[in-house]
Amino acid sequence: MKLLVVGSGGREHALAWRLARTPGLQKVFVAPGNAGTARERELENVDLSDPEALADFAIRETIHLTVVGPEAPLAAGIVNLFRARGLKIFGPTREAAQLESSKDFAKRFMVRHNIPTARFATFSDRASAHAYVAQQGAPIVIKADGLAAGKGVVVAGRLDEAYAAIDRMLPASNRGAAKHATPARVVIEEFLEGEEASFIVMVDGKNALPLASSQDHKRIGDGDTGPNTGGMGAYSPAPVVTPEVHARAMREIILPTVRGMAADGIPYTGFLYAGLMIGKDGSVKTVEFNCRLGDPETQPIMMRLRSDLLTLLEHAVAGRLNLVEASWDRRVALGVVLAAANYPGPPRTGDAISGLPQNGEDSHVFHAGTREQDGRIVTSGGRVLCVTTLSDSIRQAQKRAYDLIVGIHYDGMQYRRDIGHRAVNR
């Protein structure tokens, strides 16, 4: 039996690594993969990214199941294409992936189905957006409507920051490059107070299976300072997701979303990520939806998973998630992202990486922005590595991860030194 994982980041490395532990599995292909997946004995990179070429490959290699990691191919309709060609694939269709690919679609969907979220308004011209911000005041949240690799959100503490964010996201003339082109839009939301957590489930169209809770760190700097990134580290489980919060998230957000998508004629299958804002009173509101696993949340979640991932995926594709449960290691997993010089701006690439440690049972360095060049591993993206460890407590997992990082080096390497601080300080 052969499997295919689509993507090249740390999330896909962790997915492929976990799938490779399936008993009796012949091969896990990763397309296009990275330098880390290239060096894993059970994995094989495939230099393909075009959906049609991937479908041809899946047919030629008799791929049993394909799992899609990143959002871009989902928004482009890779699931629609594979299904049309009779191929088994796990992920949402292009239509369902609008929950992530359009913030406006997601917000209107939540309002329509009474799913708790922040108040919002959508704009395609600067003047109207500026006027709305002036009326609402700061702090306020500005979001680019489309996909932005986790970096299209600005939490503006002052009005001038909000205006600048709007001007960056909306062209001065926003009529579309072509006659029928969709103009750029921004979604402006009220600022929500509370603590964020990542709530990720598997969905089969009607049933939802929750994965382990997790919490990531979006800001570039220690103490949650600086601009947002795609994520600088994560840990699982998240203490803020108490049993009561977990039950509310399922009852008030996840299940109404699954039912609402089906009622709208867009049944949802795939991983579904709800970013939660948890209030001091235990209330939950939806910050955003992602139509795939989070990155870097996937790395600690996969470290803790004890169930066979392929079995869970098989049940999901067959519409039988109600017949299976996921089991988890009781220990804490924590991952620290090492980023490239200049990130989250345009990253510098081509810096040689040295000092990578041996992977062990309770630690793994998952690659993201890496490639091989002349026998060396070099940086090739903004987030480069995720050093992930498993231990009995959050403090021990922190210490193990940061001890491993000491030996790793590349020019311009940057990382946060406080991943897990919220859990430690609870």
Coordinates of C-alpha atoms in Angstrom, one line a residue:
M1 CA 0.0 0.0 0.0
K2 CA 1.3 3.4 -1.0
L3 CA 0.2 6.9 0.3
L4 CA 0.8 10.4 -1.0
V5 CA 1.1 13.6 1.1
V6 CA 0.9 16.8 -0.8
G7 CA 3.0 19.7 0.4
S8 CA 6.5 20.8 1.4
G9 CA 6.3 22.2 4.9
G10 CA 6.7 21.1 8.5
R11 CA 3.1 20.0 8.7
E12 CA 3.5 17.7 5.8
H13 CA 6.8 16.3 7.2
A14 CA 5.0 15.5 10.4
L15 CA 2.0 13.9 8.6
A16 CA 4.2 11.8 6.4
W17 CA 6.4 10.8 9.4
R18 CA 3.3 9.6 11.4
L19 CA 1.8 7.8 8.4
A20 CA 5.1 6.0 7.8
R21 CA 4.5 4.2 11.1
T22 CA 1.5 2.4 9.7
P23 CA 2.2 -1.4 9.8
G24 CA 2.7 -3.1 6.5
L25 CA 2.9 0.2 4.5
Q26 CA 5.0 0.1 1.4
K27 CA 5.8 3.8 0.8
V28 CA 4.8 7.3 1.7
F29 CA 5.5 9.8 -1.1
V30 CA 5.7 13.5 -0.3
A31 CA 5.1 16.0 -3.1
P32 CA 7.3 18.0 -3.4
G33 CA 8.6 17.5 0.1
N34 CA 11.8 19.1 1.6
A35 CA 15.3 18.2 2.7
G36 CA 13.9 16.6 5.9
T37 CA 11.5 14.3 4.1
A38 CA 14.2 13.4 1.6
R39 CA 16.4 12.1 4.4
E40 CA 13.7 10.0 6.2
R41 CA 14.2 6.4 5.2
E42 CA 10.5 5.5 4.9
L43 CA 9.6 8.6 2.8
E44 CA 10.3 9.5 -0.8
N45 CA 10.0 13.0 -2.3
V46 CA 8.3 13.5 -5.7
D47 CA 9.1 16.7 -7.5
L48 CA 5.5 17.5 -8.5
S49 CA 3.1 20.2 -7.5
D50 CA 0.6 20.6 -10.4
P51 CA -2.7 18.9 -9.5
E52 CA -3.1 17.2 -12.8
A53 CA 0.4 15.8 -12.6
L54 CA -0.2 14.6 -9.1
A55 CA -3.4 12.9 -10.1
D56 CA -1.5 11.2 -13.0
F57 CA 1.1 10.1 -10.5
A58 CA -1.5 8.7 -8.1
I59 CA -3.0 6.6 -10.8
R60 CA 0.4 5.4 -12.1
E61 CA 1.6 4.4 -8.6
T62 CA -1.8 3.1 -7.5
I63 CA -1.8 5.4 -4.5
H64 CA -4.2 4.1 -1.9
L65 CA -5.0 7.5 -0.3
T66 CA -3.8 11.1 -0.8
V67 CA -3.7 13.6 2.1
V68 CA -3.4 17.3 1.3
G69 CA -1.5 19.5 3.7
P70 CA -1.5 23.2 2.6
E71 CA -4.4 25.4 1.9
A72 CA -3.5 26.6 -1.7
P73 CA -4.1 23.3 -3.5
L74 CA -7.3 22.9 -1.6
A75 CA -8.6 26.3 -2.6
A76 CA -7.5 25.5 -6.2
G77 CA -9.7 22.4 -6.2
I78 CA -7.3 19.5 -6.0
V79 CA -9.9 17.4 -4.1
N80 CA -12.5 18.1 -6.9
L81 CA -10.0 16.9 -9.5
F82 CA -8.9 13.7 -7.7
R83 CA -12.5 12.7 -7.0
A84 CA -13.5 13.3 -10.6
R85 CA -10.8 10.9 -11.6
G86 CA -11.9 8.3 -9.1
L87 CA -9.0 8.8 -6.6
K88 CA -9.3 8.6 -2.8
I89 CA -8.3 11.9 -1.2
F90 CA -8.8 13.5 2.2
G91 CA -9.5 17.2 2.2
P92 CA -12.3 19.7 1.5
T93 CA -13.5 20.6 -2.0
R94 CA -12.8 24.0 -3.5
E95 CA -16.3 25.1 -2.5
A96 CA -15.9 24.0 1.1
A97 CA -12.4 25.4 1.4
Q98 CA -13.9 28.9 1.1
L99 CA -14.1 28.7 4.9
E100 CA -10.4 29.6 4.8
S101 CA -9.9 31.0 1.3
S102 CA -12.4 33.8 1.9
K103 CA -12.7 35.5 5.3
D104 CA -15.9 37.2 4.1
F105 CA -17.4 33.8 3.2
A106 CA -16.5 32.4 6.6
K107 CA -17.9 35.4 8.5
R108 CA -21.2 35.4 6.6
F109 CA -21.5 31.6 7.0
M110 CA -21.0 32.0 10.8
V111 CA -23.6 34.7 11.1
R112 CA -26.1 32.7 9.0
H113 CA -25.7 29.6 11.2
N114 CA -25.4 31.4 14.6
I115 CA -21.8 30.4 15.2
P116 CA -20.2 32.8 17.8
T117 CA -17.7 35.1 16.2
A118 CA -16.6 38.8 16.3
R119 CA -18.7 41.5 14.7
F120 CA -17.4 42.4 11.3
A121 CA -17.7 44.4 8.1
T122 CA -16.2 43.8 4.7
F123 CA -14.8 46.5 2.4
S124 CA -13.2 46.8 -1.0
D125 CA -12.3 50.5 -1.0
R126 CA -10.0 52.3 1.3
A127 CA -12.2 55.3 2.1
S128 CA -15.1 53.3 3.3
A129 CA -12.8 51.0 5.4
H130 CA -11.1 54.1 6.9
A131 CA -14.4 55.6 7.8
Y132 CA -15.6 52.4 9.5
V133 CA -12.4 52.1 11.5
A134 CA -12.7 55.8 12.6
Q135 CA -16.3 55.0 13.8
Q136 CA -15.3 51.8 15.6
G137 CA -12.1 52.9 17.2
A138 CA -9.0 50.9 18.2
P139 CA -8.0 48.2 19.0
I140 CA -9.4 46.6 15.9
V141 CA -8.5 43.7 13.6
I142 CA -7.8 44.0 9.9
K143 CA -7.8 40.8 7.8
A144 CA -7.0 40.3 4.1
D145 CA -10.0 38.4 2.6
G146 CA -8.0 35.7 0.8
L147 CA -5.2 33.3 1.6
A148 CA -2.1 35.0 3.2
A149 CA -0.1 32.1 4.6
G150 CA -1.0 33.0 8.2
K151 CA 0.3 36.6 7.8
G152 CA -2.8 38.5 6.5
V153 CA -4.0 39.6 10.0
V154 CA -3.1 42.9 11.7
V155 CA -4.2 43.5 15.3
A156 CA -4.1 47.3 15.3
G157 CA -3.7 49.0 18.7
R158 CA -4.0 52.5 17.1
L159 CA -6.0 54.0 14.3
D160 CA -3.0 54.9 12.3
E161 CA -1.9 51.2 12.4
A162 CA -5.3 50.2 11.1
Y163 CA -5.3 52.7 8.3
A164 CA -1.8 51.6 7.2
A165 CA -2.9 47.9 7.2
I166 CA -5.9 48.7 5.1
D167 CA -3.7 50.6 2.6
R168 CA -1.3 47.7 2.4
M169 CA -4.1 45.2 1.7
L170 CA -6.2 47.3 -0.6
P171 CA -4.8 48.8 -3.9
A172 CA -5.5 52.5 -4.3
S173 CA -7.5 51.6 -7.4
N174 CA -9.4 48.4 -6.6
R175 CA -11.5 47.6 -9.7
G176 CA -9.7 44.4 -10.6
A177 CA -7.0 43.8 -13.1
A178 CA -9.5 42.5 -15.6
K179 CA -13.1 43.3 -16.3
H180 CA -14.5 40.4 -14.4
A181 CA -11.7 40.2 -11.7
T182 CA -12.7 40.1 -8.1
P183 CA -11.4 43.2 -6.3
A184 CA -9.3 42.8 -3.2
R185 CA -11.3 43.0 0.1
V186 CA -10.6 43.4 3.8
V187 CA -12.6 42.1 6.7
I188 CA -12.6 44.4 9.7
E189 CA -13.5 42.8 13.0
E190 CA -14.0 43.8 16.6
F191 CA -11.1 43.0 18.9
L192 CA -11.8 40.1 21.1
E193 CA -10.4 39.7 24.6
G194 CA -9.2 36.3 25.8
E195 CA -6.7 33.6 25.1
E196 CA -6.4 31.9 21.8
A197 CA -6.2 28.1 21.2
S198 CA -6.3 25.8 18.2
F199 CA -9.2 23.4 18.0
I200 CA -8.7 20.9 15.2
V201 CA -11.0 18.1 14.1
M202 CA -11.4 15.5 11.3
V203 CA -14.7 15.8 9.5
D204 CA -16.3 13.2 7.2
G205 CA -19.3 15.3 5.9
K206 CA -21.5 14.6 9.0
N207 CA -19.3 13.5 11.9
A208 CA -16.4 15.3 13.6
L209 CA -13.6 13.6 15.5
P210 CA -11.6 16.1 17.7
L211 CA -7.8 15.9 17.7
A212 CA -5.7 16.8 20.7
S213 CA -5.9 20.5 21.8
S214 CA -3.0 22.7 21.0
Q215 CA -1.9 26.4 21.2
D216 CA 0.5 28.2 18.9
H217 CA 2.4 31.5 19.1
K218 CA 1.8 33.8 16.2
R219 CA 3.9 36.8 17.1
I220 CA 7.6 36.9 16.0
G221 CA 8.9 38.0 19.4
D222 CA 9.1 36.8 23.0
G223 CA 6.2 37.9 25.1
D224 CA 3.9 37.9 22.1
T225 CA 5.4 41.0 20.6
G226 CA 6.0 42.1 17.0
P227 CA 4.2 41.2 13.8
N228 CA 2.1 38.1 13.2
T229 CA 3.8 35.1 11.5
G230 CA 2.6 31.7 10.3
G231 CA 3.4 30.4 13.8
M232 CA 6.6 30.4 15.8
G233 CA 5.9 27.3 17.9
A234 CA 3.2 25.3 19.5
Y235 CA 2.4 22.8 22.3
S236 CA -0.2 20.1 23.0
P237 CA -2.3 19.7 25.1
A238 CA -3.4 23.3 25.8
P239 CA -4.5 23.7 29.4
V240 CA -6.8 26.6 28.5
V241 CA -9.0 24.1 26.6
T242 CA -10.6 22.6 29.7
P243 CA -13.2 19.9 29.4
E244 CA -15.9 22.5 29.6
V245 CA -14.3 24.6 26.8
H246 CA -13.9 21.5 24.7
A247 CA -17.6 20.6 25.1
R248 CA -18.6 24.2 24.2
A249 CA -16.4 24.3 21.2
M250 CA -17.9 21.1 19.8
R251 CA -21.5 22.1 20.7
E252 CA -21.4 25.8 19.6
I253 CA -18.8 25.9 16.8
I254 CA -17.7 22.6 15.3
L255 CA -21.0 20.6 15.0
P256 CA -23.0 23.7 13.8
T257 CA -20.3 24.3 11.2
V258 CA -20.5 20.7 9.9
R259 CA -24.3 20.8 9.9
G260 CA -24.4 24.3 8.3
M261 CA -22.1 23.3 5.5
A262 CA -24.2 20.3 4.7
A263 CA -27.4 22.4 4.9
D264 CA -25.8 24.9 2.4
G265 CA -25.1 22.0 0.0
I266 CA -21.4 22.1 0.6
P267 CA -20.7 19.0 2.7
Y268 CA -17.3 19.4 4.5
T269 CA -14.7 16.6 4.6
G270 CA -11.1 17.0 5.7
F271 CA -9.3 18.6 8.6
L272 CA -11.0 21.6 10.1
Y273 CA -9.2 24.1 12.3
A274 CA -11.2 26.5 14.4
G275 CA -9.1 29.3 16.0
L276 CA -10.8 29.9 19.3
M277 CA -10.9 33.0 21.5
I278 CA -11.6 31.8 25.0
G279 CA -13.0 34.3 27.4
K280 CA -12.3 34.5 31.1
D281 CA -15.8 33.2 31.7
G282 CA -15.2 30.1 29.5
S283 CA -17.1 31.5 26.5
V284 CA -15.7 30.6 23.1
K285 CA -15.8 32.6 19.8
T286 CA -14.4 31.7 16.4
V287 CA -11.4 33.8 15.4
E288 CA -11.0 32.0 12.0
F289 CA -11.4 28.7 10.2
N290 CA -8.6 26.9 8.4
C291 CA -9.4 24.0 6.1
R292 CA -6.3 22.0 7.1
L293 CA -4.1 21.1 10.0
G294 CA -2.3 24.0 11.6
D295 CA 1.4 24.5 11.2
P296 CA 3.2 24.3 13.7
E297 CA 0.4 22.6 15.7
T298 CA 0.6 19.5 13.6
Q299 CA 4.1 18.7 14.8
P300 CA 3.3 18.3 18.5
I301 CA -0.1 16.8 17.8
M302 CA 1.5 14.0 15.6
M303 CA 4.1 13.4 18.3
R304 CA 1.3 12.7 20.8
L305 CA -0.9 10.6 18.5
R306 CA -0.9 6.9 19.4
S307 CA -3.7 5.8 17.1
D308 CA -2.9 4.6 13.6
L309 CA -3.4 7.7 11.5
L310 CA -4.2 5.8 8.4
T311 CA -7.1 4.0 10.2
L312 CA -8.5 7.4 11.2
L313 CA -8.2 8.7 7.6
E314 CA -9.9 5.6 6.2
H315 CA -12.9 6.1 8.5
A316 CA -13.0 9.7 7.6
V317 CA -13.0 9.0 3.8
A318 CA -15.7 6.4 4.3
G319 CA -18.0 8.6 6.4
R320 CA -17.6 6.5 9.5
L321 CA -15.7 8.8 12.0
N322 CA -18.5 8.1 14.5
L323 CA -17.1 4.5 14.8
V324 CA -13.5 5.4 15.8
E325 CA -11.7 7.3 18.5
A326 CA -8.2 8.8 18.7
S327 CA -5.8 7.9 21.5
W328 CA -3.1 10.2 22.8
D329 CA 0.1 10.0 24.7
R330 CA -0.5 11.5 28.1
R331 CA 2.7 13.5 27.9
V332 CA 3.2 17.1 26.6
A333 CA 4.7 17.8 23.2
L334 CA 6.2 21.1 22.3
G335 CA 7.7 22.5 19.1
V336 CA 9.9 25.5 18.6
V337 CA 10.2 27.0 15.1
L338 CA 13.5 28.2 13.8
A339 CA 13.0 30.9 11.2
A340 CA 15.2 32.5 8.5
A341 CA 16.8 35.9 8.5
N342 CA 14.3 38.7 7.8
Y343 CA 11.2 36.6 8.5
P344 CA 8.2 37.4 8.6
G345 CA 9.3 39.7 5.8
P346 CA 10.8 38.2 2.6
P347 CA 13.2 35.6 4.0
R348 CA 16.8 35.2 3.1
T349 CA 17.5 31.8 1.6
G350 CA 20.5 29.6 0.8
D351 CA 22.1 29.7 4.3
A352 CA 23.8 26.4 5.2
I353 CA 22.4 24.6 8.2
S354 CA 24.7 22.7 10.6
G355 CA 24.4 20.8 13.8
L356 CA 21.1 19.0 13.2
P357 CA 20.6 16.4 16.0
Q358 CA 19.7 12.8 15.6
N359 CA 16.0 12.2 15.8
G360 CA 14.8 10.0 18.7
E361 CA 11.7 8.4 20.0
D362 CA 10.8 11.5 22.0
S363 CA 12.3 14.2 19.8
H364 CA 12.1 15.0 16.1
V365 CA 13.3 18.0 14.0
F366 CA 10.7 18.5 11.3
H367 CA 11.8 20.4 8.3
A368 CA 9.8 23.2 6.5
G369 CA 11.8 25.7 4.5
T370 CA 14.8 23.5 3.6
R371 CA 16.4 22.0 0.5
E372 CA 19.5 20.1 -0.4
Q373 CA 22.2 21.9 -2.3
D374 CA 25.6 20.3 -3.1
G375 CA 25.2 17.8 -0.4
R376 CA 24.3 20.4 2.2
I377 CA 20.9 21.3 3.7
V378 CA 20.2 25.0 3.2
T379 CA 17.3 27.4 4.1
S380 CA 14.6 27.8 1.4
G381 CA 11.8 29.6 3.2
G382 CA 10.7 31.7 6.1
R383 CA 10.1 29.0 8.7
V384 CA 12.9 26.5 8.4
L385 CA 12.7 23.9 11.1
C386 CA 10.5 22.9 14.0
V387 CA 12.3 21.2 16.9
T388 CA 9.7 19.1 18.6
T389 CA 10.0 17.1 21.9
L390 CA 7.8 14.9 24.1
S391 CA 8.1 14.9 27.8
D392 CA 6.3 14.6 31.1
S393 CA 5.7 18.3 31.7
I394 CA 5.7 21.5 29.7
R395 CA 8.8 22.7 31.5
Q396 CA 10.7 19.5 30.6
A397 CA 9.5 19.6 27.0
Q398 CA 10.7 23.2 26.8
K399 CA 14.1 22.4 28.3
R400 CA 14.7 19.4 25.9
A401 CA 13.7 21.5 22.8
Y402 CA 15.9 24.4 23.7
D403 CA 18.8 22.1 24.6
L404 CA 18.6 20.6 21.1
I405 CA 18.5 24.0 19.5
V406 CA 21.8 25.0 21.1
G407 CA 23.7 22.8 18.6
I408 CA 21.8 24.0 15.4
H409 CA 23.2 26.9 13.4
Y410 CA 22.7 28.9 10.3
D411 CA 23.3 32.5 9.6
G412 CA 20.4 34.7 10.6
M413 CA 18.6 32.0 12.6
Q414 CA 15.9 33.4 14.8
Y415 CA 13.4 31.8 17.2
R416 CA 11.4 32.6 20.3
R417 CA 12.8 31.6 23.7
D418 CA 9.4 31.4 25.5
I419 CA 7.4 28.8 23.6
G420 CA 4.9 27.4 26.1
H421 CA 5.0 30.3 28.4
R422 CA 1.2 30.5 28.8
A423 CA 1.0 26.9 29.9
V424 CA 3.9 27.3 32.3
N425 CA 2.4 30.4 33.9
R426 CA -1.1 29.1 34.3

